[in-house]
Short mmCIF file of C-alpha atoms and ligand atoms in Angstrom, two decimals:
data_model
loop_
_atom_site.label_atom_id
_atom_site.label_comp_id
_atom_site.label_asym_id
_atom_site.label_seq_id
_atom_site.Cartn_x
_atom_site.Cartn_y
_atom_site.Cartn_z
CA MET A 1 -16.75 -12.62 -14.24
CA THR A 2 -14.31 -14.89 -12.45
CA HIS A 3 -15.38 -13.72 -9.04
CA ALA A 4 -15.88 -17.28 -7.82
CA ALA A 5 -12.17 -17.96 -8.22
CA TYR A 6 -11.35 -15.00 -6.00
CA GLN A 7 -13.88 -16.04 -3.37
CA GLY A 8 -12.17 -19.37 -3.11
CA ALA A 9 -8.89 -17.66 -2.39
CA HIS A 10 -9.96 -15.86 0.75
CA PRO A 11 -10.45 -17.44 4.15
CA THR A 12 -14.14 -16.60 4.47
CA GLY A 13 -15.02 -17.97 1.05
CA GLU A 14 -16.97 -20.89 2.46
CA GLN A 15 -19.61 -18.71 4.08
CA THR A 16 -22.30 -17.83 1.61
CA LEU A 17 -23.91 -14.44 1.51
CA PRO A 18 -27.55 -14.01 0.48
CA PRO A 19 -27.48 -12.72 -3.13
CA THR A 20 -26.13 -9.18 -2.97
CA VAL A 21 -24.75 -6.50 -5.24
CA ALA A 22 -22.96 -3.39 -3.99
CA VAL A 23 -22.98 0.27 -4.96
CA LEU A 24 -19.99 2.29 -3.82
CA LEU A 25 -20.19 6.05 -3.80
CA ALA A 26 -17.01 7.70 -4.99
CA ALA A 27 -18.16 10.62 -7.12
CA GLY A 28 -17.91 13.41 -4.55
CA LYS A 29 -15.55 16.35 -4.91
CA SER A 30 -13.45 15.53 -1.81
CA THR A 31 -13.40 19.23 -0.95
CA ARG A 32 -12.29 18.68 2.64
CA MET A 33 -9.19 16.75 1.57
CA ARG A 34 -7.85 19.94 -0.06
CA SER A 35 -6.03 17.84 -2.61
CA ARG A 36 -5.49 17.56 -6.35
CA LEU A 37 -5.64 13.79 -5.89
CA PRO A 38 -9.28 12.58 -5.62
CA LYS A 39 -10.11 11.16 -2.19
CA PRO A 40 -10.84 7.59 -3.44
CA LEU A 41 -7.23 7.36 -4.62
CA HIS A 42 -5.40 8.64 -1.56
CA PRO A 43 -3.04 5.82 -0.55
CA LEU A 44 -3.71 4.00 2.69
CA CYS A 45 -1.40 1.13 3.71
CA GLY A 46 -0.59 0.35 0.10
CA LEU A 47 -4.05 0.63 -1.48
CA PRO A 48 -6.22 3.54 -2.57
CA VAL A 49 -8.85 4.44 0.06
CA THR A 50 -11.81 3.18 -1.99
CA ALA A 51 -10.03 -0.02 -3.07
CA HIS A 52 -10.22 -1.13 0.57
CA VAL A 53 -14.01 -0.86 0.42
CA VAL A 54 -14.09 -2.72 -2.90
CA ARG A 55 -12.11 -5.55 -1.34
CA ALA A 56 -14.31 -5.72 1.72
CA CYS A 57 -17.29 -6.23 -0.62
CA TRP A 58 -15.63 -9.00 -2.62
CA GLU A 59 -14.43 -10.72 0.51
CA ALA A 60 -17.92 -10.58 1.99
CA GLY A 61 -19.16 -12.47 -1.08
CA VAL A 62 -20.90 -9.68 -3.01
CA GLU A 63 -21.68 -10.69 -6.63
CA ARG A 64 -21.23 -7.37 -8.42
CA VAL A 65 -19.52 -4.17 -7.32
CA VAL A 66 -20.66 -0.98 -9.05
CA VAL A 67 -18.65 2.16 -8.32
CA VAL A 68 -20.26 5.56 -8.86
CA VAL A 69 -17.66 7.99 -10.19
CA GLY A 70 -17.95 11.63 -11.16
CA HIS A 71 -15.28 14.02 -9.97
CA GLU A 72 -12.10 13.04 -11.86
CA ALA A 73 -13.97 9.94 -13.05
CA GLU A 74 -11.37 8.56 -15.44
CA ARG A 75 -8.57 8.88 -12.95
CA VAL A 76 -10.58 7.25 -10.18
CA ARG A 77 -11.66 4.42 -12.46
CA ALA A 78 -8.09 3.69 -13.61
CA GLY A 79 -6.71 3.84 -10.06
CA LEU A 80 -9.33 1.45 -8.71
CA VAL A 81 -9.06 -1.05 -11.56
CA GLU A 82 -5.32 -1.20 -11.04
CA ALA A 83 -5.74 -1.88 -7.32
CA THR A 84 -8.43 -4.55 -7.65
CA PRO A 85 -7.36 -8.16 -7.19
CA GLU A 86 -7.23 -10.35 -10.24
CA GLY A 87 -10.49 -12.12 -10.85
CA CYS A 88 -12.71 -9.27 -9.61
CA SER A 89 -14.24 -7.10 -12.26
CA LEU A 90 -15.53 -3.70 -11.28
CA GLU A 91 -18.33 -1.84 -13.00
CA PHE A 92 -18.49 1.93 -13.13
CA VAL A 93 -21.36 4.35 -13.55
CA HIS A 94 -21.16 8.09 -13.90
CA GLN A 95 -22.86 10.68 -11.74
CA GLU A 96 -23.04 13.77 -13.93
CA ARG A 97 -22.94 16.32 -11.12
CA PRO A 98 -22.33 15.83 -7.38
CA LEU A 99 -25.91 16.45 -6.29
CA GLY A 100 -25.62 14.36 -3.14
CA THR A 101 -25.36 10.77 -1.97
CA GLY A 102 -28.97 9.96 -2.92
CA ASP A 103 -28.46 11.20 -6.46
CA ALA A 104 -25.22 9.20 -6.64
CA VAL A 105 -27.02 5.92 -5.88
CA ARG A 106 -29.58 6.75 -8.58
CA ALA A 107 -26.73 6.73 -11.11
CA ALA A 108 -26.49 2.94 -10.61
CA GLN A 109 -30.22 2.36 -11.13
CA SER A 110 -30.15 1.55 -14.85
CA LEU A 111 -27.52 -1.16 -14.24
CA LEU A 112 -29.18 -2.76 -11.23
CA GLU A 113 -32.89 -2.05 -11.67
CA SER A 114 -33.77 -5.65 -12.43
CA TRP A 115 -31.84 -7.06 -9.46
CA PRO A 116 -34.51 -8.47 -7.13
CA HIS A 117 -32.35 -8.99 -4.03
CA THR A 118 -30.16 -6.96 -1.68
CA VAL A 119 -28.34 -3.83 -2.83
CA LEU A 120 -25.60 -2.88 -0.42
CA VAL A 121 -24.81 0.83 -0.52
CA LEU A 122 -21.54 2.07 0.93
CA ALA A 123 -19.64 5.33 0.99
CA GLY A 124 -16.33 4.90 -0.76
CA ASP A 125 -14.51 6.64 2.08
CA THR A 126 -14.87 4.05 4.88
CA PRO A 127 -11.84 1.85 4.24
CA LEU A 128 -11.67 0.04 7.59
CA LEU A 129 -14.87 -1.93 7.09
CA ARG A 130 -14.56 -5.65 7.66
CA PRO A 131 -16.32 -8.25 5.51
CA PRO A 132 -18.07 -9.97 8.47
CA THR A 133 -19.77 -6.68 9.33
CA LEU A 134 -21.16 -6.42 5.81
CA ARG A 135 -22.37 -10.01 6.00
CA ARG A 136 -24.13 -9.38 9.31
CA LEU A 137 -25.89 -6.38 7.79
CA VAL A 138 -27.11 -8.21 4.69
CA GLU A 139 -28.28 -11.20 6.73
CA ALA A 140 -30.14 -8.93 9.16
CA ARG A 141 -32.14 -7.39 6.31
CA VAL A 142 -32.96 -10.67 4.67
CA GLN A 143 -34.01 -12.33 7.92
CA ALA A 144 -36.16 -9.38 9.04
CA HIS A 145 -37.80 -8.99 5.58
CA VAL A 146 -37.42 -5.20 5.77
CA PRO A 147 -36.70 -2.74 2.97
CA VAL A 148 -33.52 -1.55 4.68
CA ALA A 149 -31.07 -2.53 7.38
CA MET A 150 -28.44 -0.02 8.32
CA LEU A 151 -25.30 -0.04 10.41
CA THR A 152 -25.14 2.29 13.39
CA MET A 153 -22.38 3.29 15.76
CA GLU A 154 -21.91 5.15 19.03
CA LEU A 155 -19.13 7.71 18.92
CA GLN A 156 -17.55 9.72 21.73
CA ASN A 157 -17.07 12.52 19.24
CA PRO A 158 -19.76 12.37 16.56
CA THR A 159 -18.74 15.61 14.85
CA GLY A 160 -19.32 15.50 11.11
CA TYR A 161 -21.55 12.42 11.04
CA GLY A 162 -25.27 12.19 10.41
CA ARG A 163 -27.20 11.43 13.64
CA ILE A 164 -29.72 8.64 14.00
CA ILE A 165 -33.03 9.86 15.36
CA ARG A 166 -35.24 7.45 17.29
CA ASP A 167 -38.71 7.81 18.81
CA GLU A 168 -39.59 7.21 22.49
CA LYS A 169 -39.88 3.49 21.84
CA GLY A 170 -36.39 3.40 20.34
CA HIS A 171 -37.49 2.90 16.74
CA VAL A 172 -35.47 4.71 14.10
CA ILE A 173 -37.44 7.53 12.53
CA GLY A 174 -34.76 9.12 10.41
CA ILE A 175 -31.25 10.46 9.99
CA VAL A 176 -30.33 14.11 10.35
CA GLU A 177 -27.15 15.52 8.87
CA GLU A 178 -25.07 17.58 11.28
CA ARG A 179 -25.60 20.76 9.27
CA ASP A 180 -29.35 20.33 9.45
CA ALA A 181 -29.51 19.12 13.07
CA THR A 182 -30.91 21.02 16.04
CA PRO A 183 -28.52 21.52 18.99
CA GLU A 184 -30.35 18.74 20.80
CA GLN A 185 -30.03 16.35 17.86
CA ARG A 186 -26.33 17.15 17.66
CA ARG A 187 -25.87 15.89 21.20
CA CYS A 188 -26.96 12.45 20.03
CA ARG A 189 -23.98 10.15 19.74
CA GLU A 190 -25.53 7.41 17.66
CA CYS A 191 -24.19 8.02 14.18
CA ASN A 192 -24.70 6.93 10.61
CA PRO A 193 -21.70 5.11 9.15
CA SER A 194 -23.41 5.35 5.73
CA ILE A 195 -23.58 1.62 5.06
CA TYR A 196 -26.99 0.21 4.19
CA ALA A 197 -28.48 -3.02 2.87
CA PHE A 198 -31.58 -2.23 0.79
CA ASP A 199 -34.16 -4.33 -0.92
CA GLY A 200 -33.33 -3.39 -4.53
CA PRO A 201 -36.80 -2.65 -6.01
CA ARG A 202 -37.88 -0.67 -2.93
CA LEU A 203 -34.62 1.34 -2.96
CA TRP A 204 -35.25 2.71 -6.48
CA LYS A 205 -38.81 3.61 -5.53
CA ALA A 206 -37.63 5.50 -2.44
CA LEU A 207 -34.88 7.37 -4.31
CA ALA A 208 -37.48 8.77 -6.71
CA GLN A 209 -39.11 10.55 -3.74
CA LEU A 210 -35.98 12.45 -2.63
CA ARG A 211 -36.04 16.24 -2.58
CA PRO A 212 -33.04 18.53 -1.91
CA ASN A 213 -34.66 20.29 1.06
CA ASN A 214 -31.60 20.72 3.27
CA ALA A 215 -28.69 23.01 4.14
CA GLN A 216 -26.60 21.79 1.20
CA GLY A 217 -29.39 21.63 -1.38
CA GLU A 218 -28.43 18.00 -2.07
CA TYR A 219 -30.33 14.76 -2.57
CA TYR A 220 -29.46 12.96 0.67
CA LEU A 221 -29.47 9.18 0.68
CA THR A 222 -30.12 9.46 4.41
CA ASP A 223 -33.63 10.85 3.72
CA VAL A 224 -34.60 7.46 2.28
CA ILE A 225 -34.64 6.07 5.81
CA GLY A 226 -37.19 8.63 7.04
CA TRP A 227 -39.29 8.02 3.93
CA PHE A 228 -39.46 4.26 4.59
CA VAL A 229 -40.55 4.94 8.16
CA GLN A 230 -43.28 7.31 6.95
CA GLN A 231 -44.49 4.54 4.65
CA GLY A 232 -44.86 2.34 7.70
CA ALA A 233 -41.90 0.10 6.88
CA PRO A 234 -39.64 -0.77 9.82
CA VAL A 235 -35.91 -0.07 9.60
CA GLU A 236 -33.53 -2.67 10.98
CA THR A 237 -30.33 -1.47 12.64
CA VAL A 238 -27.12 -3.41 13.22
CA ALA A 239 -24.68 -1.90 15.69
CA ILE A 240 -21.03 -1.95 14.69
CA GLU A 241 -19.05 -3.51 17.50
CA ASP A 242 -15.88 -1.58 16.72
CA PRO A 243 -16.79 1.96 15.61
CA ASN A 244 -13.30 2.38 14.14
CA GLU A 245 -14.49 0.17 11.30
CA ALA A 246 -16.75 2.92 10.03
CA LEU A 247 -14.28 5.77 10.28
CA GLY A 248 -15.14 8.02 7.34
CA ILE A 249 -12.24 9.79 5.68
CA ASN A 250 -13.10 13.37 4.90
CA THR A 251 -9.87 15.14 5.87
CA ARG A 252 -6.21 14.20 5.94
CA VAL A 253 -6.42 14.06 9.72
CA GLU A 254 -8.89 11.18 9.39
CA LEU A 255 -6.69 9.63 6.70
CA ALA A 256 -3.81 9.48 9.19
CA GLN A 257 -6.12 8.10 11.90
CA ALA A 258 -7.32 5.38 9.52
CA ALA A 259 -3.75 4.52 8.57
CA ALA A 260 -2.77 4.16 12.24
CA LEU A 261 -5.75 1.89 12.95
CA LEU A 262 -5.24 -0.25 9.87
CA ARG A 263 -1.53 -0.53 10.56
CA ALA A 264 -2.23 -1.70 14.11
CA ARG A 265 -4.66 -4.29 12.74
CA LEU A 266 -2.13 -5.60 10.19
CA LEU A 267 0.67 -5.76 12.75
CA GLU A 268 -1.58 -7.53 15.22
CA ASN A 269 -2.32 -10.21 12.60
CA LEU A 270 1.40 -10.66 11.97
CA MET A 271 2.21 -10.93 15.66
CA LEU A 272 -0.57 -13.44 16.28
CA SER A 273 0.75 -15.52 13.39
CA GLY A 274 4.18 -15.78 15.01
CA VAL A 275 6.16 -12.72 13.90
CA THR A 276 8.00 -10.59 16.45
CA VAL A 277 7.35 -6.89 15.96
CA VAL A 278 9.76 -5.22 18.36
CA ASP A 279 8.17 -1.78 18.18
CA PRO A 280 4.72 -1.70 16.54
CA MET A 281 4.63 2.09 16.86
CA SER A 282 7.48 2.56 14.40
CA THR A 283 6.76 -0.38 12.10
CA TRP A 284 4.76 0.00 8.89
CA VAL A 285 3.29 -2.79 6.83
CA ASP A 286 1.00 -2.54 3.83
CA VAL A 287 -1.96 -4.80 3.16
CA ASP A 288 -0.92 -8.01 1.37
CA VAL A 289 2.49 -8.09 3.04
CA THR A 290 3.27 -11.56 4.38
CA VAL A 291 5.93 -12.49 6.92
CA GLY A 292 6.88 -16.02 7.93
CA GLN A 293 7.01 -17.47 11.42
CA ASP A 294 9.76 -16.39 13.83
CA SER A 295 10.87 -13.51 11.68
CA VAL A 296 11.74 -10.40 13.69
CA ILE A 297 10.89 -6.89 12.57
CA GLN A 298 13.12 -4.36 14.29
CA PRO A 299 12.07 -0.73 14.91
CA ASN A 300 11.64 1.83 12.13
CA THR A 301 11.05 -0.73 9.42
CA LEU A 302 8.65 -0.46 6.50
CA LEU A 303 7.41 -3.49 4.56
CA LEU A 304 5.50 -2.19 1.58
CA ARG A 305 3.60 -3.07 -1.57
CA GLY A 306 3.13 -6.83 -1.51
CA THR A 307 6.47 -7.71 0.04
CA GLN A 308 6.72 -11.40 1.00
CA VAL A 309 9.12 -12.41 3.73
CA GLY A 310 10.07 -15.95 4.68
CA GLU A 311 10.72 -17.47 8.10
CA GLU A 312 13.35 -16.53 10.67
CA CYS A 313 14.34 -13.34 8.91
CA VAL A 314 15.61 -10.25 10.73
CA LEU A 315 14.52 -6.98 9.16
CA GLY A 316 15.74 -3.59 10.34
CA PRO A 317 16.23 -1.54 12.30
CA PHE A 318 15.66 1.15 9.67
CA ALA A 319 14.85 -0.97 6.62
CA ARG A 320 12.46 -0.06 3.80
CA ILE A 321 11.47 -3.06 1.69
CA GLU A 322 9.03 -2.54 -1.15
CA GLY A 323 7.64 -5.08 -3.60
CA CYS A 324 10.30 -7.68 -2.71
CA ARG A 325 10.34 -11.42 -2.12
CA LEU A 326 12.63 -12.66 0.63
CA GLY A 327 13.43 -16.30 1.41
CA ASN A 328 14.13 -17.74 4.85
CA ARG A 329 16.76 -16.47 7.32
CA VAL A 330 17.36 -13.30 5.33
CA GLN A 331 18.84 -10.37 7.25
CA VAL A 332 18.37 -6.79 6.12
CA TYR A 333 19.81 -3.95 8.19
CA ALA A 334 19.17 -0.22 7.62
CA SER A 335 18.77 -0.48 3.85
CA TRP A 336 16.38 0.33 1.00
CA LEU A 337 15.17 -2.51 -1.22
CA ALA A 338 12.71 -2.37 -4.10
CA ASP A 339 11.19 -4.93 -6.48
CA SER A 340 13.87 -7.55 -6.01
CA VAL A 341 14.25 -11.17 -4.94
CA LEU A 342 16.51 -12.28 -2.08
CA GLU A 343 16.87 -16.02 -1.67
CA ASP A 344 17.56 -17.87 1.58
CA ASP A 345 20.32 -16.68 3.94
CA VAL A 346 21.06 -13.44 2.12
CA ARG A 347 22.48 -10.62 4.26
CA VAL A 348 22.15 -6.97 3.24
CA GLY A 349 23.39 -3.76 4.82
CA PRO A 350 23.64 -1.68 6.76
CA TYR A 351 23.36 1.20 4.30
CA ALA A 352 22.84 -0.69 1.06
CA GLN A 353 20.42 0.08 -1.72
CA ILE A 354 18.93 -2.74 -3.79
CA ARG A 355 17.13 -1.20 -6.74
CA PRO A 356 14.54 -2.95 -8.94
CA ASN A 357 15.07 -6.21 -10.82
CA SER A 358 17.89 -7.50 -8.70
CA HIS A 359 18.11 -11.15 -7.78
CA LEU A 360 20.35 -12.26 -4.93
CA GLY A 361 21.06 -15.97 -4.79
CA ALA A 362 21.22 -17.96 -1.58
CA GLY A 363 23.84 -16.78 0.89
CA VAL A 364 24.77 -13.58 -0.97
CA ARG A 365 26.37 -10.84 1.17
CA ILE A 366 25.85 -7.18 0.36
CA GLY A 367 27.61 -4.81 2.71
CA ASN A 368 27.66 -1.12 3.47
CA PHE A 369 27.36 1.51 0.76
CA VAL A 370 26.73 -1.00 -2.00
CA GLU A 371 24.17 -0.13 -4.66
CA LEU A 372 22.65 -2.76 -6.93
CA LYS A 373 20.38 -2.18 -9.91
CA ASN A 374 19.14 -4.89 -12.26
CA ALA A 375 21.88 -7.13 -10.92
CA MET A 376 21.83 -10.93 -10.69
CA LEU A 377 24.16 -12.39 -8.10
CA GLY A 378 24.73 -16.12 -7.95
CA PRO A 379 24.74 -18.02 -4.65
CA ARG A 380 27.31 -16.84 -2.08
CA ALA A 381 28.59 -13.98 -4.24
CA GLN A 382 29.78 -11.05 -2.12
CA ALA A 383 30.07 -7.30 -2.48
CA SER A 384 30.90 -6.18 0.99
CA HIS A 385 31.77 -2.51 0.68
CA LEU A 386 31.30 0.63 -1.39
CA SER A 387 30.29 -0.65 -4.84
CA TYR A 388 27.91 0.09 -7.68
CA LEU A 389 26.76 -2.99 -9.60
CA GLY A 390 24.26 -2.07 -12.31
CA ASP A 391 23.02 -4.21 -15.23
CA ALA A 392 25.36 -6.92 -14.04
CA GLU A 393 25.42 -10.69 -13.80
CA ILE A 394 27.76 -12.07 -11.19
CA GLY A 395 28.46 -15.76 -10.84
CA GLU A 396 28.32 -18.06 -7.85
CA GLY A 397 30.92 -17.42 -5.16
CA THR A 398 32.47 -14.42 -6.89
CA ASN A 399 34.01 -11.76 -4.67
CA ILE A 400 33.61 -8.12 -5.60
CA GLY A 401 36.26 -6.02 -3.87
CA ALA A 402 35.59 -2.74 -2.10
CA GLY A 403 34.99 0.19 -4.38
CA THR A 404 34.28 -1.81 -7.54
CA ILE A 405 32.15 0.06 -10.05
CA THR A 406 30.38 -1.23 -13.15
CA CYS A 407 30.38 1.61 -15.70
CA ASN A 408 27.07 0.61 -17.29
CA TYR A 409 26.16 3.90 -18.96
CA ASP A 410 27.94 5.62 -21.82
CA GLY A 411 25.76 8.69 -21.77
CA PHE A 412 23.36 7.16 -24.29
CA GLN A 413 22.81 3.48 -23.55
CA LYS A 414 23.10 0.99 -20.72
CA HIS A 415 25.52 -1.94 -21.12
CA ARG A 416 25.92 -5.22 -19.27
CA THR A 417 28.77 -6.56 -17.18
CA GLN A 418 29.05 -10.33 -16.93
CA ILE A 419 31.30 -11.94 -14.37
CA GLY A 420 31.60 -15.72 -14.18
CA PRO A 421 31.53 -17.87 -11.03
CA ARG A 422 34.36 -17.90 -8.48
CA ALA A 423 36.03 -14.81 -9.94
CA PHE A 424 37.93 -12.32 -7.80
CA VAL A 425 37.55 -8.64 -8.59
CA GLY A 426 40.20 -6.67 -6.70
CA SER A 427 39.31 -3.52 -4.81
CA HIS A 428 38.70 -0.29 -6.65
CA SER A 429 38.26 -1.91 -10.04
CA THR A 430 36.38 -0.14 -12.77
CA LEU A 431 34.58 -2.44 -15.17
CA VAL A 432 33.67 -0.59 -18.35
CA ALA A 433 30.63 -2.33 -19.86
CA PRO A 434 29.93 -4.13 -22.06
CA VAL A 435 32.52 -6.47 -20.67
CA GLU A 436 32.83 -10.14 -19.70
CA ILE A 437 35.05 -11.64 -17.04
CA GLY A 438 35.45 -15.40 -17.21
CA GLU A 439 35.07 -18.04 -14.53
CA GLY A 440 37.77 -17.97 -11.88
CA ALA A 441 39.50 -14.90 -13.36
CA PHE A 442 41.41 -12.44 -11.19
CA ILE A 443 41.26 -8.70 -11.63
CA ALA A 444 44.11 -6.83 -9.99
CA ALA A 445 43.08 -4.10 -7.57
CA GLY A 446 42.70 -0.67 -9.12
CA SER A 447 42.27 -1.96 -12.67
CA VAL A 448 40.25 -0.23 -15.34
CA ILE A 449 38.91 -3.18 -17.34
CA THR A 450 37.84 -2.29 -20.87
CA ALA A 451 38.29 -5.65 -22.61
CA ASN A 452 37.01 -9.16 -21.86
CA VAL A 453 39.05 -11.30 -19.47
CA PRO A 454 39.17 -15.06 -20.17
CA ALA A 455 38.50 -17.71 -17.52
CA ASP A 456 41.25 -18.26 -14.94
CA ALA A 457 43.31 -15.32 -16.29
CA LEU A 458 44.76 -12.42 -14.34
CA ALA A 459 44.05 -8.96 -15.72
CA ILE A 460 46.06 -5.99 -14.55
CA ALA A 461 45.02 -2.72 -16.09
CA ARG A 462 46.84 0.04 -14.30
CA SER A 463 50.20 1.77 -14.77
CA HIS A 464 53.33 0.04 -13.46
CA GLN A 465 54.58 1.13 -10.09
CA ILE A 466 57.94 2.90 -10.14
CA VAL A 467 60.06 2.79 -6.98
CA LYS A 468 62.99 5.21 -6.65
CA GLU A 469 65.11 4.15 -3.66
CA GLY A 470 66.15 7.05 -1.39
CA TRP A 471 64.32 9.64 -3.48
CA ALA A 472 62.31 11.09 -0.60
CA ALA A 473 65.29 11.56 1.68
CA ASP A 474 67.21 13.29 -1.16
CA TYR A 475 64.27 15.53 -1.82
CA ARG A 476 64.05 16.66 1.80
CA ARG A 477 67.79 17.37 1.92
CA ARG A 478 67.61 19.46 -1.26
CA LYS A 479 64.75 21.52 0.08
CA ALA A 480 66.43 22.01 3.50
CA GLY A 481 69.65 23.16 1.74
CA LYS A 482 67.70 25.96 0.06
CA GLY A 483 66.50 27.17 3.48
CA GLU A 484 62.87 26.31 2.87
CA GLN A 485 60.83 25.53 5.92
CA LYS A 486 60.69 21.88 6.77
CA ASN A 487 57.34 20.34 7.44
CA THR A 488 57.91 18.19 10.48
CA SER A 489 54.38 17.06 10.99
CA LYS A 490 53.89 13.38 10.35
C1 UD1 B 1 -22.30 10.89 4.71
C2 UD1 B 1 -23.74 10.76 5.27
C3 UD1 B 1 -23.68 10.90 6.79
C4 UD1 B 1 -22.74 9.87 7.37
C5 UD1 B 1 -21.36 9.95 6.72
C6 UD1 B 1 -20.51 8.77 7.15
C7 UD1 B 1 -25.28 11.63 3.60
C8 UD1 B 1 -26.13 12.78 3.18
N1 UD1 B 1 -24.57 11.79 4.72
O1 UD1 B 1 -21.85 12.20 5.02
O2 UD1 B 1 -24.98 10.72 7.34
O3 UD1 B 1 -22.64 10.03 8.76
O4 UD1 B 1 -21.47 9.89 5.29
O5 UD1 B 1 -19.23 8.82 6.65
O6 UD1 B 1 -25.30 10.62 2.93
N2 UD1 B 1 -20.65 11.13 -3.03
C9 UD1 B 1 -20.97 10.94 -4.34
N3 UD1 B 1 -21.74 11.88 -4.97
C10 UD1 B 1 -22.19 12.98 -4.33
C11 UD1 B 1 -21.85 13.16 -2.97
C12 UD1 B 1 -21.08 12.22 -2.34
O7 UD1 B 1 -20.60 9.94 -4.95
O8 UD1 B 1 -22.91 13.77 -4.97
C13 UD1 B 1 -19.82 10.12 -2.38
C14 UD1 B 1 -18.50 10.69 -1.86
O9 UD1 B 1 -17.49 10.56 -2.86
C15 UD1 B 1 -18.20 9.82 -0.63
C16 UD1 B 1 -19.58 9.39 -0.17
O10 UD1 B 1 -20.48 9.64 -1.23
O11 UD1 B 1 -17.46 8.67 -0.95
C17 UD1 B 1 -20.03 10.15 1.06
O12 UD1 B 1 -19.97 11.54 0.77
P1 UD1 B 1 -19.41 12.58 1.81
O13 UD1 B 1 -19.48 13.93 1.22
O14 UD1 B 1 -18.15 12.12 2.38
O15 UD1 B 1 -20.59 12.49 2.90
P2 UD1 B 1 -20.46 12.82 4.44
O16 UD1 B 1 -20.55 14.29 4.64
O17 UD1 B 1 -19.30 12.12 4.99
MG1 MG B 2 -17.65 11.10 4.17
#
């Protein structure tokens, strides 16, 4: 496992965590999501829900992450592996049937039984957790020498969460699920975020005692807490400062709430690092998006899937930029861009579409209603209006006139158009690929180019213009002579 390499890459890598492994529960049926897509894979700011929890564990310094899968196991496994940063290997164990959270943890026992230190157990549906919170929890258990430390939180509206029950002295005596709670217990607002640090050997012993004596007939992990207390072992609690961190996603309403909170957090980080976000309410950024200092994000702009933006850029209003790399001083107005590279000082839009595998050299200008796909444009090349440039290579400083189209598809295959540097393609030209236009060549406006054009040549490929002097006046006279109605509108 190359986990150490990943640790070094994150800002908290210097802080060491007492030896810890993590078990993530992601085998449930996600009934309340009412979705064909399993809950762990629902996208949230560019990552599947459970991948956020996986990352929080790695960033906290956990040594192994074991994910318990069951419902749609293969799909969940593939989705999480794909979303996990390079250098972190995930392990998966299978829970045969969804018999409850306690049973789910038991599925990891054979893998982790010999681990003598802390086992962190987390629900896979709490994606807002922060690594420092996990570290605090693990440290609290180790320092207090207790079999379990658990996070707790106070909620204004605790509906749906397990409640933490304490005795008169304030010691935890157990957790009661909402379905099993008395009306009085339901009024309690101290809730269980479902994040625990256990002493490994004592966890497995406790799980063996679980019985499904509850409203759902499930093996509840929460019952382990009560069992420890009955055995006379104290339970340590660590209050979460920001209860939003433990928001559990059970419905799509909570998914949207989590997205709003995470988005606010990501935007706040950008703003504090020197980026102007004109309207945070209408701006979306995914995790792993980076934006350089003094860039300005205008309203209704989305920066998605690992997009990297340089300094002093202006993005939006109304831009959607996905999987792209932008240099410095790039301006993108009201346009869609995907999986492309824009070097310094490029200007795009409004109303342009840059489709995948395009590369725009420094100072390129792409104007309104221009579509690019798999197109390489050299520095300062321009296509300012109404063009389609697909599977094309366009040299430095070349000007593409309004309405130019590369005909890259013959109904069966795609073909390339190559245009050298400093060429001039007149407006409304049709370039039938495969075709090459040499350096400095001129294409007359309205040409249909079907053969290569050498460097510095002029190509005219349109019918000759015929001018018949006086023809229009004659025509009108002839028609008037026959008594036909004259159209006087101009
Ligand atoms: C659980 C806790 C509750 C807590 C809440 C916090 C229990 C019994 N209840 O309730 O006290 O307040 O989380 O969000 O633990 N899972 C499995 N296998 C199963 C069942 C569940 O892997 O057999 C997984 C789910 O995929 C999910 C996690 O465990 O990721 C929690 O399950 P969920 O059904 O969401 O539990 P809650 O009702 O939210
Ligand atoms: Mg839940």
